Coordinates of N, CA and C in Angstrom, one line a residue:
X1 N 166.2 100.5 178.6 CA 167.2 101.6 178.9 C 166.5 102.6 179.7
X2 N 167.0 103.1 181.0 CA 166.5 104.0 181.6 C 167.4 105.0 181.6
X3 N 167.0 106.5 181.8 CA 167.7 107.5 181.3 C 167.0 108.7 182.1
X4 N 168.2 109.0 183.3 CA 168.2 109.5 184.6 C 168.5 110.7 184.5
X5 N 168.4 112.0 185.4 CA 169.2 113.2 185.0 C 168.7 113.7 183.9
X6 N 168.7 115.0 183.7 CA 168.6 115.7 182.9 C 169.7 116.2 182.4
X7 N 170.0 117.1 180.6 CA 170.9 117.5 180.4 C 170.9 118.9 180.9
X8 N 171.8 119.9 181.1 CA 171.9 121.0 181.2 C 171.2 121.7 180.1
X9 N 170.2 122.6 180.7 CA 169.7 123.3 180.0 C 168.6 123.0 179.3
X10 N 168.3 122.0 179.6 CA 166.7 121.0 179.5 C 165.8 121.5 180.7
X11 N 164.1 122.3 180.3 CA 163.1 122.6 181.5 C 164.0 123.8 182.1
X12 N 164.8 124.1 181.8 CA 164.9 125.9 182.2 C 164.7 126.6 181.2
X13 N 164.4 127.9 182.3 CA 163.3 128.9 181.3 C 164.1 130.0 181.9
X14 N 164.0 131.3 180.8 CA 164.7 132.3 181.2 C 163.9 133.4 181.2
X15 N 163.8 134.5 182.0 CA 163.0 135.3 182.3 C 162.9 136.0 180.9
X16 N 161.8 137.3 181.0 CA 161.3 138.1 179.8 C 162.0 139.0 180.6
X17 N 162.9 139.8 179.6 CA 163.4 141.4 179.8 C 162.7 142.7 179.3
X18 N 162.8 143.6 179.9 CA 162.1 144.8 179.1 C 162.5 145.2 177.5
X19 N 161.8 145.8 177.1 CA 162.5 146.1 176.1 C 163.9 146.6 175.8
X20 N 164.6 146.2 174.7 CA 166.0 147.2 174.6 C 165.8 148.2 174.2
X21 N 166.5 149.2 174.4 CA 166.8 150.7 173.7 C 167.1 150.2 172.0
X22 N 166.1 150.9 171.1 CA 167.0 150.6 169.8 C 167.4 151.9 169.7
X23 N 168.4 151.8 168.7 CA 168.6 152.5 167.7 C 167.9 153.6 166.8
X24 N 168.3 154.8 167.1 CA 167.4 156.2 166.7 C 168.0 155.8 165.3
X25 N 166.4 155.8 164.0 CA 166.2 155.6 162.7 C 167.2 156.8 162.3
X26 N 168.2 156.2 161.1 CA 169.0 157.7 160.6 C 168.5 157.4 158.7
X27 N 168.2 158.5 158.6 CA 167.5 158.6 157.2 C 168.7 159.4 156.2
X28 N 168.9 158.3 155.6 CA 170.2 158.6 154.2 C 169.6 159.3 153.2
X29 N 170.4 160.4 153.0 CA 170.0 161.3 151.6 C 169.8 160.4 150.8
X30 N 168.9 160.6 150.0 CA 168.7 160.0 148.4 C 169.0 161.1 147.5
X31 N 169.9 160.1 146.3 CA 170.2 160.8 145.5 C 169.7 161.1 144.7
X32 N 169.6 162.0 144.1 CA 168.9 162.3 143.0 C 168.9 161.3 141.3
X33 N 167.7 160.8 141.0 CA 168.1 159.7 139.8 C 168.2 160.3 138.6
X34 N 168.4 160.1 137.3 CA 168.9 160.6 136.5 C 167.8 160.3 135.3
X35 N 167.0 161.4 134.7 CA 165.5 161.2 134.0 C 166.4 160.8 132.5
X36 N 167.1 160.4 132.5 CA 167.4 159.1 131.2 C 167.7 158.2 130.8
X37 N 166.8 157.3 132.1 CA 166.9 156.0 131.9 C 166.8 155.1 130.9
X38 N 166.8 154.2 130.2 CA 166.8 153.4 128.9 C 166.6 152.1 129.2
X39 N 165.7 151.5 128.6 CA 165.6 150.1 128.1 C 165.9 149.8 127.1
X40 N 166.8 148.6 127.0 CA 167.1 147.8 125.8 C 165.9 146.3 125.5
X41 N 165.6 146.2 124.6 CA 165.3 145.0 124.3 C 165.9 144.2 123.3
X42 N 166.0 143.1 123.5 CA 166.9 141.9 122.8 C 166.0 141.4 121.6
X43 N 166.8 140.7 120.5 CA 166.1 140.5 119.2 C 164.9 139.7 119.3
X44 N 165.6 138.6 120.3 CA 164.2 137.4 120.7 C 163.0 137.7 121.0
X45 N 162.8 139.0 121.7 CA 162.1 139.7 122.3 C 161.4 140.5 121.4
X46 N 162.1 141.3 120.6 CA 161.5 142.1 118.8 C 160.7 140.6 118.3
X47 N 161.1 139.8 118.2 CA 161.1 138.9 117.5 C 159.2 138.2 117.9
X48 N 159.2 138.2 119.5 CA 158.0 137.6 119.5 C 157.0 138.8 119.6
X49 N 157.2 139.9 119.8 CA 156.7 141.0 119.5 C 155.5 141.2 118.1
X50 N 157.0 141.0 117.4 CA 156.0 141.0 115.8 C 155.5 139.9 115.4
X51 N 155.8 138.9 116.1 CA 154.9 137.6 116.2 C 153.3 137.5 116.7
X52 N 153.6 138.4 117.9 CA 152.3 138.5 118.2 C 151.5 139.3 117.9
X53 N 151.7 140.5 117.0 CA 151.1 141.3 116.4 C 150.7 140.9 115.2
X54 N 151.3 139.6 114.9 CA 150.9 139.4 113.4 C 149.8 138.3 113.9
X55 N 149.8 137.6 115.0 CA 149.0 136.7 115.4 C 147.3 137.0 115.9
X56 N 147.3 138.6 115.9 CA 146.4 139.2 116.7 C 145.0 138.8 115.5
X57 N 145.5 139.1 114.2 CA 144.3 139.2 113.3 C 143.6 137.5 112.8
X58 N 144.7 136.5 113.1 CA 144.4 134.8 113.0 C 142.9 135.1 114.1
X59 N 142.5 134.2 113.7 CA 141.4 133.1 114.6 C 142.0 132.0 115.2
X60 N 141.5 131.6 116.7 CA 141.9 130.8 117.3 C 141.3 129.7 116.6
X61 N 140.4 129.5 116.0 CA 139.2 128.5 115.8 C 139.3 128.4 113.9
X62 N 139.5 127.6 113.2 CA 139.6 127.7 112.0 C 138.5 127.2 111.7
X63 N 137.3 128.5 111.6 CA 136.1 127.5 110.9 C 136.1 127.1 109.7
X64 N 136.4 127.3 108.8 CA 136.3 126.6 107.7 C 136.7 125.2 107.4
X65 N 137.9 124.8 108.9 CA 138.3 123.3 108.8 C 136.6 122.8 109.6
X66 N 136.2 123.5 110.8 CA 135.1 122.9 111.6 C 133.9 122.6 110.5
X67 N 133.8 123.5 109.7 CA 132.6 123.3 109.0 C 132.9 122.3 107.6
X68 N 133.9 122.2 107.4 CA 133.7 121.1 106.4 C 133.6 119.3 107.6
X69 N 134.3 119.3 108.6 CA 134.0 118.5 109.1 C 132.9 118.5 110.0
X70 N 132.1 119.1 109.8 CA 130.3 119.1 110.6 C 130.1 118.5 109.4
X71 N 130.1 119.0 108.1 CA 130.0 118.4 106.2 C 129.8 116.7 107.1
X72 N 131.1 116.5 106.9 CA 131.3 114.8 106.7 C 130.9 114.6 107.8
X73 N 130.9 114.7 109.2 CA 130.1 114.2 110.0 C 128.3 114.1 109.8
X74 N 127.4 115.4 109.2 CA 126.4 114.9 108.8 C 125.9 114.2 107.9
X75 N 127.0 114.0 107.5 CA 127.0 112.7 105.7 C 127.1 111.5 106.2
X76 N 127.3 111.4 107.9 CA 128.0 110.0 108.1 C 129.4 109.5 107.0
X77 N 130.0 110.7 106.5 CA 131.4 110.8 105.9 C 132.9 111.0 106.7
X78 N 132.5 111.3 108.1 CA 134.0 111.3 108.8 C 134.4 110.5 109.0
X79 N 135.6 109.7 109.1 CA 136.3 108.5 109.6 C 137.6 108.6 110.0
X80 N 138.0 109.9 110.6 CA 139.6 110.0 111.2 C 140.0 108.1 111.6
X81 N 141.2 108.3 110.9 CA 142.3 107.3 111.2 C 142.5 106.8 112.8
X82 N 142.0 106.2 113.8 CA 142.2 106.5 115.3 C 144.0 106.4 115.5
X83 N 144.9 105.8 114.4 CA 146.0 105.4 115.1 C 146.9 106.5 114.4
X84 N 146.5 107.7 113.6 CA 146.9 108.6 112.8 C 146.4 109.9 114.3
X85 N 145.3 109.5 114.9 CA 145.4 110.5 115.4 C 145.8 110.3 116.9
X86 N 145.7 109.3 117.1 CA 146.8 108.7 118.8 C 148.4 109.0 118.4
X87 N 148.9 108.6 117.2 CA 150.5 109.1 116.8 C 150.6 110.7 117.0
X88 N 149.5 111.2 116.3 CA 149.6 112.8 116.6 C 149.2 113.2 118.2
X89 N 149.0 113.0 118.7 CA 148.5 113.1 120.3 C 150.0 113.0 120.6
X90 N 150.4 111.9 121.0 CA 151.8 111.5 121.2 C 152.9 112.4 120.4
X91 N 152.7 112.6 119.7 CA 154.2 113.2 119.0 C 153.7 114.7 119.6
X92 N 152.8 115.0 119.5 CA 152.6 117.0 120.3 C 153.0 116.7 121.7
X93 N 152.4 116.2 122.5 CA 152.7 115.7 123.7 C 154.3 115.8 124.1
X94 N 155.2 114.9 123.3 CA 156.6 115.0 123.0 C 157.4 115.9 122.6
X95 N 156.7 116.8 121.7 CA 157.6 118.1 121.5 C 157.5 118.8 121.9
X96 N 156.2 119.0 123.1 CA 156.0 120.1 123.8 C 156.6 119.9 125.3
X97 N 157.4 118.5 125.8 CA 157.9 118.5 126.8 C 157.2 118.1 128.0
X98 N 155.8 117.7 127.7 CA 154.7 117.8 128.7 C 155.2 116.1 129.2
X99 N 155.8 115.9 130.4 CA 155.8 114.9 130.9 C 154.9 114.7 132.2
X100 N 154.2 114.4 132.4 CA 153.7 114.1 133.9 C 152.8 112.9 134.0

């Protein structure tokens, strides 16, 4: 297929113009705001609040589960279940939505 001619307005070029005149900036009164503004917060929101305030004094790390199992691991006494703890892997995984 050969394909002759150009369309209109194909390879033309239009000159650069000077700039235009804008528009002189017009600056709108601001109103004056009103010093009693108010936040509301929602229950859910109370709710994780004192959640996390009660969370602050936990430990991320429960040593006393770590150190009894250092215990049985130096006794050659630990033997987690593997299919007790692949089920739990899987079922956190699942409640937490984590798909990828």
């Amino acid at each position: 297929m050969r394909i002759s001619g150009k369309p209109s307005g194909v390879g033309s070029t239009q000159g650069v113009s000077g700039p235009k005149p804008s528009a002189s900036p017009v600056s709108a009164p601001v109103a004056p705001t009103s010093s009693s503004d108010a936040v509301q917060v929602s229950d859910a929101a109370r709710l994780v609040a004192v959640a996390q305030e009660a969370l602050v004094g936990v430990p991320d790390i429960r040593m006393e589960k770590v150190e009894a199992i250092k215990s049985q691991m130096d006794a050659d006494a630990y033997h987690p279940d593997g299919e007790a703890v692949a089920d739990g892997l899987i079922k956190e995984h699942l409640a937490h939505g984590r798909h990828s």
